[in-house]
Short mmCIF file of C-alpha atoms in Angstrom, two decimals:
data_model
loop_
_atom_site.label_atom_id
_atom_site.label_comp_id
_atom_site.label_asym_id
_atom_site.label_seq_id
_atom_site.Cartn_x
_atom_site.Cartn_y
_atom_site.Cartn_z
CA UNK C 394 0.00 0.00 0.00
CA UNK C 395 1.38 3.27 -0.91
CA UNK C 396 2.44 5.67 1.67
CA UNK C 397 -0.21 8.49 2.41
CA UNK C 398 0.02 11.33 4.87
CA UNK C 399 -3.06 13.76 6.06
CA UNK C 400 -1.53 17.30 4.81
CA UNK C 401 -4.42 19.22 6.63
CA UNK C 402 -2.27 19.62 9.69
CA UNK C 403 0.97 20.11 7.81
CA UNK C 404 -0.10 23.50 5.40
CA UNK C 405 -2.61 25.41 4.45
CA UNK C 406 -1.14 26.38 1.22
CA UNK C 407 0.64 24.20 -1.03
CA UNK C 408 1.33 24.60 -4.82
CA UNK C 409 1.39 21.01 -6.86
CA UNK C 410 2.66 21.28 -10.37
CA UNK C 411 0.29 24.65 -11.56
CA UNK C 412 -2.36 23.80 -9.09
CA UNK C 413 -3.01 25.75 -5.92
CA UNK C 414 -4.25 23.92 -3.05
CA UNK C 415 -5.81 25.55 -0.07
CA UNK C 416 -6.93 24.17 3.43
CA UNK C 417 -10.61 25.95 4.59
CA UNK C 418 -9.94 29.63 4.64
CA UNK C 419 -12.46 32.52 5.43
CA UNK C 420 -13.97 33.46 1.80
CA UNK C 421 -12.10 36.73 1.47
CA UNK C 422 -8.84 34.98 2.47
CA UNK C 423 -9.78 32.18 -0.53
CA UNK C 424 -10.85 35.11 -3.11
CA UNK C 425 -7.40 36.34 -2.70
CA UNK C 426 -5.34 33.72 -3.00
CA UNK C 427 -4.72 32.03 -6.58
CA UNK C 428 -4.24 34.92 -8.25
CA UNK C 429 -1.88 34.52 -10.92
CA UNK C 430 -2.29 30.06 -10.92
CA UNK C 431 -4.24 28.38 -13.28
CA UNK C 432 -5.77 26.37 -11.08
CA UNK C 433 -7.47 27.21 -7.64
CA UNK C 434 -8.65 24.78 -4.93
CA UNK C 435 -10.60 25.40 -1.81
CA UNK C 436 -10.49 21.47 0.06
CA UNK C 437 -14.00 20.85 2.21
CA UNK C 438 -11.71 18.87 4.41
CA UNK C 439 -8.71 16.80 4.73
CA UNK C 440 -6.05 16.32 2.15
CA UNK C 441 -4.26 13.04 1.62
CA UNK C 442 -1.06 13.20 -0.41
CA UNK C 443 0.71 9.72 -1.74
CA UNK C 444 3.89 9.96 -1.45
CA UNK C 445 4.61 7.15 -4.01
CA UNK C 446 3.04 8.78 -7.02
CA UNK C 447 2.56 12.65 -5.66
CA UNK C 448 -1.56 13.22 -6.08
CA UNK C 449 -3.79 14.60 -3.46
CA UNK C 450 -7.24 13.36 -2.97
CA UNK C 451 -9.22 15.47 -1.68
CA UNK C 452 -12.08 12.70 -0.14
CA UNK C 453 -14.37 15.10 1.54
CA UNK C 454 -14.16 17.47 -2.28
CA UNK C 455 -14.01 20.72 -2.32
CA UNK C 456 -14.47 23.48 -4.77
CA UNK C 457 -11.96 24.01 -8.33
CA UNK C 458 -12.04 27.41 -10.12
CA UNK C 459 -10.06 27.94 -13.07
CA UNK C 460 -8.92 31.58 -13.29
CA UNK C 461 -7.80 31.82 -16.31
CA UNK C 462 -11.24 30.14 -18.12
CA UNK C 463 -13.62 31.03 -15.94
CA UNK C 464 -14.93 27.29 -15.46
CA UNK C 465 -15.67 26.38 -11.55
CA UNK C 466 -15.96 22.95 -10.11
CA UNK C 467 -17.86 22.04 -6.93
CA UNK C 468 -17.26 17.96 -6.35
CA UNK C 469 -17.87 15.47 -3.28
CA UNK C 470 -14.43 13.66 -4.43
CA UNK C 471 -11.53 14.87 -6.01
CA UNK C 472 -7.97 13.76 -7.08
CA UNK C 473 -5.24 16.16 -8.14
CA UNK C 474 -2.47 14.60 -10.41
CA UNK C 475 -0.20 17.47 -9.98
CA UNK C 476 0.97 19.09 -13.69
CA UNK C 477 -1.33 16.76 -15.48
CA UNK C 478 -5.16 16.51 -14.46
CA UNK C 479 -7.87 16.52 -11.88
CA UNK C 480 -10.40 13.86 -11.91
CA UNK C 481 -14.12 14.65 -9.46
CA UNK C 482 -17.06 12.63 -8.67
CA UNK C 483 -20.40 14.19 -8.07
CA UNK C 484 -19.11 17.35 -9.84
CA UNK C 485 -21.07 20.21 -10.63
CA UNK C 486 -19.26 22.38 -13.13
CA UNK C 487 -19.95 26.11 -14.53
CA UNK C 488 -19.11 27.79 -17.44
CA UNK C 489 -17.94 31.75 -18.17
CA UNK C 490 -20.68 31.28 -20.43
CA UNK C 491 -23.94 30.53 -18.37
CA UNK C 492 -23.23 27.04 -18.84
CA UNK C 493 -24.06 23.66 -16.10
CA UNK C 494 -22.92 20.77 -16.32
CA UNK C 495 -23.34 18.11 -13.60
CA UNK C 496 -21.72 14.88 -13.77
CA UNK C 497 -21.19 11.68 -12.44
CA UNK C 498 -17.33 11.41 -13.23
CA UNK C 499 -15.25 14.71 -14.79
CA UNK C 500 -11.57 15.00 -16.05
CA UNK C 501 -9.56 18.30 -15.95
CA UNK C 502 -6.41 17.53 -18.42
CA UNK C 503 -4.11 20.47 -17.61
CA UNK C 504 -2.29 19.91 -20.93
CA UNK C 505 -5.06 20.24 -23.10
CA UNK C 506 -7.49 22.24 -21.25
CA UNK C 507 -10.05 20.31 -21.93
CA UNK C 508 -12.95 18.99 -19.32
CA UNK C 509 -14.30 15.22 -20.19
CA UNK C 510 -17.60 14.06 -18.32
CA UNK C 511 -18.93 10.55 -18.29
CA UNK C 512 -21.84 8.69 -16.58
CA UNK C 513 -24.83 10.22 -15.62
CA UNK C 514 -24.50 13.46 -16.69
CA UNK C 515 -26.37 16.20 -18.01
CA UNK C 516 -25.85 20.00 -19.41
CA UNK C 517 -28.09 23.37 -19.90
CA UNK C 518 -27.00 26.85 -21.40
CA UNK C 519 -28.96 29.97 -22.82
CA UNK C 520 -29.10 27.55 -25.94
CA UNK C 521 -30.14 24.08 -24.57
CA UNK C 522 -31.65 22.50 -21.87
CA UNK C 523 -31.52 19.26 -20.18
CA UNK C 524 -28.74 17.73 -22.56
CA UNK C 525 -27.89 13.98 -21.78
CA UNK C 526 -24.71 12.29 -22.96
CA UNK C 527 -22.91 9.25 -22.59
CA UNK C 528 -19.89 11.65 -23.16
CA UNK C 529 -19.45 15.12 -22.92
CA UNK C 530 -16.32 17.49 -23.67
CA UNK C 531 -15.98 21.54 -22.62
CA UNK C 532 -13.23 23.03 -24.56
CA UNK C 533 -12.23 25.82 -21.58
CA UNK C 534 -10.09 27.42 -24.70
CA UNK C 535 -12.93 28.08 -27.24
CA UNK C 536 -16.05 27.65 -25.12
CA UNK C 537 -17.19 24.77 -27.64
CA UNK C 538 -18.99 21.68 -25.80
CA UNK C 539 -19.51 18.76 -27.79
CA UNK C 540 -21.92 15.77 -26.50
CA UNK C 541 -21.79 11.89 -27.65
CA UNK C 542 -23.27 8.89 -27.37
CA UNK C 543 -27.22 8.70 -27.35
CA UNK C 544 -28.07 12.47 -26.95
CA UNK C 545 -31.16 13.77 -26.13
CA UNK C 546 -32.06 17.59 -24.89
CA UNK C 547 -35.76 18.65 -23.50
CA UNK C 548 -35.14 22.05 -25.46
CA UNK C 549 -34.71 22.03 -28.26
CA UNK C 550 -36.27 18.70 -28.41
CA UNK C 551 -33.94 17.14 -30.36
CA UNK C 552 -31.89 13.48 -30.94
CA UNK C 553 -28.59 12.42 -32.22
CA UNK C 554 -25.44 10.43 -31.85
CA UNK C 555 -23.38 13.68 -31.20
CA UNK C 556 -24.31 17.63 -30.99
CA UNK C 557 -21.91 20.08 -31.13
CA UNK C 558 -22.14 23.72 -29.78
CA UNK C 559 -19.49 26.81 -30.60
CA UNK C 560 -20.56 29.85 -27.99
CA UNK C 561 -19.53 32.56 -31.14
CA UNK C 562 -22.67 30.45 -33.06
CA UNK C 563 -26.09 30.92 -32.82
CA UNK C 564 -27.07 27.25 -34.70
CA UNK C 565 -25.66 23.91 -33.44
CA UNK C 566 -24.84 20.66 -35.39
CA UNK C 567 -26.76 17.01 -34.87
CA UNK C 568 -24.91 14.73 -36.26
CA UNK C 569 -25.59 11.10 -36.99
CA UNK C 570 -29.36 9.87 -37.35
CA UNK C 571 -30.25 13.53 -35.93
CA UNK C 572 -33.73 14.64 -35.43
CA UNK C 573 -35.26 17.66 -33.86
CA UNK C 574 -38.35 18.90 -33.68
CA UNK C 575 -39.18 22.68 -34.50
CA UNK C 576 -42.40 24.67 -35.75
CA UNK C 577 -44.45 21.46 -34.77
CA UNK C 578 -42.89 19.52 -37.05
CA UNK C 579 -39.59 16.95 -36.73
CA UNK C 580 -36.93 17.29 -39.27
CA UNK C 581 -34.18 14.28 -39.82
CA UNK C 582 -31.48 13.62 -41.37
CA UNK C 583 -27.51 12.62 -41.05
CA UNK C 584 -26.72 15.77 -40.15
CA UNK C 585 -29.26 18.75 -39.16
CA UNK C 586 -28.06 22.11 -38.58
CA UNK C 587 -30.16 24.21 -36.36
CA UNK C 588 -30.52 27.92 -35.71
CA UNK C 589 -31.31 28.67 -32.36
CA UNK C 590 -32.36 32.18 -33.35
CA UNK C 591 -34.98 31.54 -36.24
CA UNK C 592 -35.95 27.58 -35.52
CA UNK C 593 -34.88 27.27 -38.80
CA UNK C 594 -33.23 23.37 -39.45
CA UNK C 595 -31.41 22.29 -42.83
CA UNK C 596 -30.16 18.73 -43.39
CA UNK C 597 -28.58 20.12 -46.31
CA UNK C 598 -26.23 22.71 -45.04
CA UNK C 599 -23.11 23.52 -47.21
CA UNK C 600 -19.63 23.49 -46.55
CA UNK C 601 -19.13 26.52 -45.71
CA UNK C 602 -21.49 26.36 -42.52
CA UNK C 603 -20.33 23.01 -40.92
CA UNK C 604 -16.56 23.93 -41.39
CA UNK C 605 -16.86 25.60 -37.51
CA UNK C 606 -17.80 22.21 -36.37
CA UNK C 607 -15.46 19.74 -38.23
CA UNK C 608 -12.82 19.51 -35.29
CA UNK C 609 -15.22 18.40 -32.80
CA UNK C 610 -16.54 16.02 -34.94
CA UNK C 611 -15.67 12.02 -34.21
#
């Protein structure tokens, strides 16, 4: 069994690889610190550090804001892999954007900057409501989130194997036996491309318009 030690006792502050890890503060006292980190983290409780392989778990959770993106994490479990990711269980995440995702399991990879959520999960925005995934990626550079696997939303009604959303768009891609439902009626197709704005959907958009949405595609 690898050796662990309880760092609650030890430090209140302790910077891991990017990441800055706080023990319960006051609120002012957390607002100020992580200024200037990528990564800020406010622990509910103890923090256990293995010594063998150098992550913290966090077992009681705690809360993870991003400064830099804007993207906060509030999870009841959480494991910090110090310069590479941060894993959380029973995460609630939100956007810059107005975006909430909650999630059964959720991946922070440092490198890429890009937040993975898997299992029950499910995501809303101004745009769309009640989205449900077997997969679903935030890109905390561009703002883009991209669901897969079986997806369904409550509004827009709508169905498809993945749906993609860019935040500088006001229309978002179904892709793969995709069908939505707009103006009383339910339009299918391979690929529908719907505006948000005017309700409008085309299954035979051109180039031109699905070029935004070919690097999220699988």
């Amino acid at each position: 069994m690898p050796d662990t030690i309880n760092a609650a006792p030890f430090a209140r502050l302790a910077i891991l690889g990017g990441f800055l890890l706080t023990a319960p503060l006051p609120a002012l006292a957390q607002s100020n610190l992580g200024s200037g980190f990528g990564l800020e983290i406010t622990p509910r409780g103890e923090q256990v550090l293995d010594l063998a392989t150098g992550n913290t778990d966090l077992p009681q959770g705690g809360t993870v804001r991003d400064n830099k993106t804007g993207v906060t994490v509030v999870a009841s479990f959480i494991t910090i892999k110090p310069g590479d990711s941060l894993s959380a269980e029973g995460a609630t995440l939100s956007t810059r954007l107005g975006g909430t995702l909650k999630a059964e399991r959720l991946l922070y990879n440092q490198k890429t900057a890009n937040i993975t959520a898997k299992g029950k999960l499910s995501y809303s925005d101004n745009r769309i409501k009640n989205l449900v995934a077997q997969t679903l990626t935030v890109d905390t550079k561009t703002g883009a989130v991209t669901a897969s696997g079986q997806v369904t939303a409550s509004t827009p009604t709508l169905s498809a194997k993945q749906v993609v959303a860019l935040p500088t768009k006001s229309v978002i891609l179904l892709s793969g036996g995709a069908s939505v439902k707009t103006f009383g009626k339910t339009v299918s197709g391979e690929q529908v491309l719907l505006n948000l704005v005017t309700g409008v959907a085309q299954t035979d958009a051109g180039a031109a318009a699905l070029a935004p949405f070919a690097p999220y595609l699988k």
